[in-house]
XYZ file of N, CA and C in Angstrom:
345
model
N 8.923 13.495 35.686
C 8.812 12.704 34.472
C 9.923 11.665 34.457
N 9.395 10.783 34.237
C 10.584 9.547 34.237
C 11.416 9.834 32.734
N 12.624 9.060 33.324
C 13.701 9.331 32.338
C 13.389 9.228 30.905
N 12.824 8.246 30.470
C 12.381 7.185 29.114
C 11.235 7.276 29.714
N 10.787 7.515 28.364
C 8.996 7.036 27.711
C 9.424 7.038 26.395
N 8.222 6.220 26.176
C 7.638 5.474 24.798
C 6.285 5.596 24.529
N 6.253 5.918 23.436
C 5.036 5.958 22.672
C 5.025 4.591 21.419
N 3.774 3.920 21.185
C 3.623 2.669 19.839
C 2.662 3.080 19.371
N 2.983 3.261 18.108
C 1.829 3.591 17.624
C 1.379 2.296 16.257
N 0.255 1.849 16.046
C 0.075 0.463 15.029
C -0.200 1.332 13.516
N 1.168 1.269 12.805
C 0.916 1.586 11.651
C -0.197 1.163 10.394
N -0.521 0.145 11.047
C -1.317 -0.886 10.085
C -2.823 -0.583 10.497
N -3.180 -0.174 11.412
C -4.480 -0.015 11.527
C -4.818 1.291 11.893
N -3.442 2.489 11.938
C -3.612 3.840 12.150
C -4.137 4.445 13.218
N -3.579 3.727 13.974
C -4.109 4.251 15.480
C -3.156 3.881 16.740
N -3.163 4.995 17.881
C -2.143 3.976 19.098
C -2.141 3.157 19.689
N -1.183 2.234 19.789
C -1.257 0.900 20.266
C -1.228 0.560 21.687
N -2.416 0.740 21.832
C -2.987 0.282 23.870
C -3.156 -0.911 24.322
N -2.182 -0.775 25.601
C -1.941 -2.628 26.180
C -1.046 -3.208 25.540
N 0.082 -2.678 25.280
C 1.345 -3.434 24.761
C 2.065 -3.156 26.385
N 2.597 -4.674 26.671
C 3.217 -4.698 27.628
C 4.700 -4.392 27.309
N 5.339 -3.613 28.379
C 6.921 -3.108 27.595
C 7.522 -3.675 29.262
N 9.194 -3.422 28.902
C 9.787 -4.005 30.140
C 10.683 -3.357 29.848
N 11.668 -2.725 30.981
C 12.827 -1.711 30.528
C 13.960 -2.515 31.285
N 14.919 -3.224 30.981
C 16.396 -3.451 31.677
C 17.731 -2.513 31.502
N 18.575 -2.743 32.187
C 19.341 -1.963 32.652
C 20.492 -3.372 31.575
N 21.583 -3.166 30.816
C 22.721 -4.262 30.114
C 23.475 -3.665 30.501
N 24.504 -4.398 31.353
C 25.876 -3.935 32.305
C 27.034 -4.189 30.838
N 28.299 -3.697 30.843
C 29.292 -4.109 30.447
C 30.033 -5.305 30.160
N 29.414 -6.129 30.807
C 29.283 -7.884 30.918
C 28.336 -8.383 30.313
N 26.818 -7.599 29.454
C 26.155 -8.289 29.252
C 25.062 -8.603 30.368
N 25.552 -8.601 31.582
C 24.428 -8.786 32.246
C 23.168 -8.031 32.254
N 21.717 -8.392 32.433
C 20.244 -8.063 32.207
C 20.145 -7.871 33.476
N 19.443 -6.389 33.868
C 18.822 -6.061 35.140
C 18.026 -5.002 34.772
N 16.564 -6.074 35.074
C 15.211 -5.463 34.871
C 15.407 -3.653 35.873
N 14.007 -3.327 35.383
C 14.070 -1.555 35.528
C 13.396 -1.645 36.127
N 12.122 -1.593 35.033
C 10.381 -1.147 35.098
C 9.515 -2.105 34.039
N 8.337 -1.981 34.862
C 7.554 -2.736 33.694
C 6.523 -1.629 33.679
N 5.699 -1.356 32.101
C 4.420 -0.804 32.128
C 3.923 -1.661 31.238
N 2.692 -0.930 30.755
C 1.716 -1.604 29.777
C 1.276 0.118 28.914
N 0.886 0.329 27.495
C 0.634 1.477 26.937
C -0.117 1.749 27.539
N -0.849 3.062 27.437
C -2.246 3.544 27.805
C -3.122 3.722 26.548
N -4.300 4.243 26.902
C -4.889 4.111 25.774
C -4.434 5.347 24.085
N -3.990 5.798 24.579
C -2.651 6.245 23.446
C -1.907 6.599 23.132
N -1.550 4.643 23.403
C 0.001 3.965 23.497
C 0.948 4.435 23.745
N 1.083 5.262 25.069
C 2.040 5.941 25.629
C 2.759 5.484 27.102
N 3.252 5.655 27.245
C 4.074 5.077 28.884
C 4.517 6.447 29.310
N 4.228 6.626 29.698
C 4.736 8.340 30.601
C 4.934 8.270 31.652
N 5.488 7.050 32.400
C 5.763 6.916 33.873
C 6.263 5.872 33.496
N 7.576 5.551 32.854
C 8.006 4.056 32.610
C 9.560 4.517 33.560
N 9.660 3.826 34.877
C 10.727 3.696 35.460
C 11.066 4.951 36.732
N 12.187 4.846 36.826
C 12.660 5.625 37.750
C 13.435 7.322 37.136
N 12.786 8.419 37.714
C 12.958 9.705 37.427
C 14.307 10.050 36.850
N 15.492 9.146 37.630
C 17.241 9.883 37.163
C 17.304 8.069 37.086
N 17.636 8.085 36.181
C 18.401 6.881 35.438
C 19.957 6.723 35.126
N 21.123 6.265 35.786
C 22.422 6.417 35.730
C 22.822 6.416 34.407
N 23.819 6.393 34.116
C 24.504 6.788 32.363
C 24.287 5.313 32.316
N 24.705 4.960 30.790
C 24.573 3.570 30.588
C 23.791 2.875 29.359
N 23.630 1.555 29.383
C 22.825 0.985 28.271
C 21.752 0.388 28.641
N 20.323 0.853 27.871
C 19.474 0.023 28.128
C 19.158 -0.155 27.169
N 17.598 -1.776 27.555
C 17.256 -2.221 26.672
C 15.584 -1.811 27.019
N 14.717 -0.962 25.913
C 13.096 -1.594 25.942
C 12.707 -3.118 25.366
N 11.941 -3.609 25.853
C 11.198 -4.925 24.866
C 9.895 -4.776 25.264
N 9.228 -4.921 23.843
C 7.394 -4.553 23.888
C 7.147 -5.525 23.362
N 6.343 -6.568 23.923
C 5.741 -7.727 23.962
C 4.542 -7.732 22.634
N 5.319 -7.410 21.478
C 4.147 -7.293 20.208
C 3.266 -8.514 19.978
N 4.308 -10.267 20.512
C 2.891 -11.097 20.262
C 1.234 -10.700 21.323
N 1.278 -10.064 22.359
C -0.027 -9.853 23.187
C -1.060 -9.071 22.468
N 0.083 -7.909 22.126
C -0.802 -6.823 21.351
C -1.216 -7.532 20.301
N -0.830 -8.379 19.031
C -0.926 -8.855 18.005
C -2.032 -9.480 18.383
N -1.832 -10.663 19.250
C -3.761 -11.403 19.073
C -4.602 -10.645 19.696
N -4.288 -9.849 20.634
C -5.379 -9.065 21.467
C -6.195 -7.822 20.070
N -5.552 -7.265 19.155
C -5.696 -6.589 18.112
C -5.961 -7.934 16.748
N -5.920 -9.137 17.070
C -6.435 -9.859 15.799
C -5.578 -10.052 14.917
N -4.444 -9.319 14.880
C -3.390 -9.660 13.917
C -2.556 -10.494 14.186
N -2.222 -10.978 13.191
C -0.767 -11.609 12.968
C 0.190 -11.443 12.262
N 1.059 -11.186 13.735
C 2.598 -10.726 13.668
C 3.897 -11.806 13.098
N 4.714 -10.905 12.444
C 6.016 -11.791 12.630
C 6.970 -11.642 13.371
N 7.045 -10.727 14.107
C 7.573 -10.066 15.070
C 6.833 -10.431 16.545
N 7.436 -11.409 17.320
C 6.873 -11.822 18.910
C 7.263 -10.754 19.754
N 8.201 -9.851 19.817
C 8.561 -9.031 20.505
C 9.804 -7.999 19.833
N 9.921 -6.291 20.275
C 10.766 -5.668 19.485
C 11.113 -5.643 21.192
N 12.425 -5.543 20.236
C 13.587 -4.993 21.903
C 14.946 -3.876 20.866
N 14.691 -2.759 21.588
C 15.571 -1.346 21.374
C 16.199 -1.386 22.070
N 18.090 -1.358 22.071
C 18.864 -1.265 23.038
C 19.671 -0.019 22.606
N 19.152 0.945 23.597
C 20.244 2.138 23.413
C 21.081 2.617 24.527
N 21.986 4.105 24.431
C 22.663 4.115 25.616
C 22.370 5.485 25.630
N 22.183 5.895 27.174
C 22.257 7.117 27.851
C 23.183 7.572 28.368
N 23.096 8.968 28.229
C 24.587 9.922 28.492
C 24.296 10.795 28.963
N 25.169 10.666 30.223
C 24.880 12.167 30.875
C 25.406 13.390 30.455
N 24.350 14.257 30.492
C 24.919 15.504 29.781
C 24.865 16.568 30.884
N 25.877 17.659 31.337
C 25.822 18.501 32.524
C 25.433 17.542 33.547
N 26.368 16.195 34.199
C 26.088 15.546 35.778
C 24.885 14.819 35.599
N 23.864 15.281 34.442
C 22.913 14.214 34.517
C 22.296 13.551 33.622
N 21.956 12.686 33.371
C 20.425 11.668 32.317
C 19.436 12.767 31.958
N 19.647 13.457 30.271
C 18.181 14.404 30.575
C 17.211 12.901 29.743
N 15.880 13.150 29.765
C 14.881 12.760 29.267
C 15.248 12.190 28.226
N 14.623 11.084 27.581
C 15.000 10.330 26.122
C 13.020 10.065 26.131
N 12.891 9.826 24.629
C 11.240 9.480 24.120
C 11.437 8.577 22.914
N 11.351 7.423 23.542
C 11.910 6.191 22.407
C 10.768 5.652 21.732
N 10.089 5.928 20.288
C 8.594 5.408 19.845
C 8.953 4.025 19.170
N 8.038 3.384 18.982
C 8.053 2.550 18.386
C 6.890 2.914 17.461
N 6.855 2.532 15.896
C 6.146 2.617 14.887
C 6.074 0.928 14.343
N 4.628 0.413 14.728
C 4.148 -0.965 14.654
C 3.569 -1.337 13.387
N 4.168 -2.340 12.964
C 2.854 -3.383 11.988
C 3.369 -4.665 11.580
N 2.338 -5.598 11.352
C 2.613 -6.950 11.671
C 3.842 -7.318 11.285
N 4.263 -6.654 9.989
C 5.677 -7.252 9.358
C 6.979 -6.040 9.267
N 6.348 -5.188 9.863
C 7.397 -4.197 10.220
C 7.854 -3.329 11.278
N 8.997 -2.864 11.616
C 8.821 -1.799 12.600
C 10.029 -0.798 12.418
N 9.465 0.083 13.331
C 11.071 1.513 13.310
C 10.981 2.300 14.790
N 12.142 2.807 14.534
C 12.172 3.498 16.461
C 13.036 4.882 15.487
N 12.891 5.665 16.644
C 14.020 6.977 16.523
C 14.112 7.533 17.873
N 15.075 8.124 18.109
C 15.224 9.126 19.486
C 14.179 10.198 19.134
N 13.332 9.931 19.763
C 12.443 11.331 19.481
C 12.553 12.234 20.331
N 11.733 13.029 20.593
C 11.830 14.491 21.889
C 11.001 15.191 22.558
């Protein structure tokens, strides 16, 4: 199981949000951006193979491309894209698992460390 997954789910129309393109980078201490992984949801809106299995300690960033999903789903967003930047910690030598959701709708959103 890869380190990080995500689940979106579209609050507004009550159902999971399939074909949201997501992109995972790696933000160094400098600020510098170094891409991960890319997926796209499945059909509900899950990524369960987003990246590489042991992920080093550190900060990353998700960004889920909400304008695609938005016209591809007919809506309109105010939100072109959410980007979550959190940090991982190794606990006992290693990265355990993180499950980062996103909860969607055109004019709102929320994340939590889920499990």
């Amino acid at each position: 199981m890869s380190t990080v997954t995500t689940h979106v789910l579209d609050t507004a129309r009550g159902v999971p949000a399939a074909g949201v393109p997501v992109r995972m980078d790696r933000v160094g201490p400098d600020g510098t951006v170094a891409p991960v992984a890319r997926a796209v949801t499945d059909d509900d809106g899950r990524v369960r193979d987003l990246g590489p299995d042991d992920l080093a300690a550190g900060v990353y960033r998700l960004t889920f491309d909400t304008a695609s999903y938005s016209a591809a789903t007919g809506q309109q967003a105010f939100f072109p894209e959410v980007a979550i930047t959190f940090r991982l910690e190794a606990e006992g030598g290693a990265v355990p698992h993180h499950h980062v959701p996103l909860l969607l709708s055109p004019f709102h959103y929320s994340t939590y460390k889920g499990s």
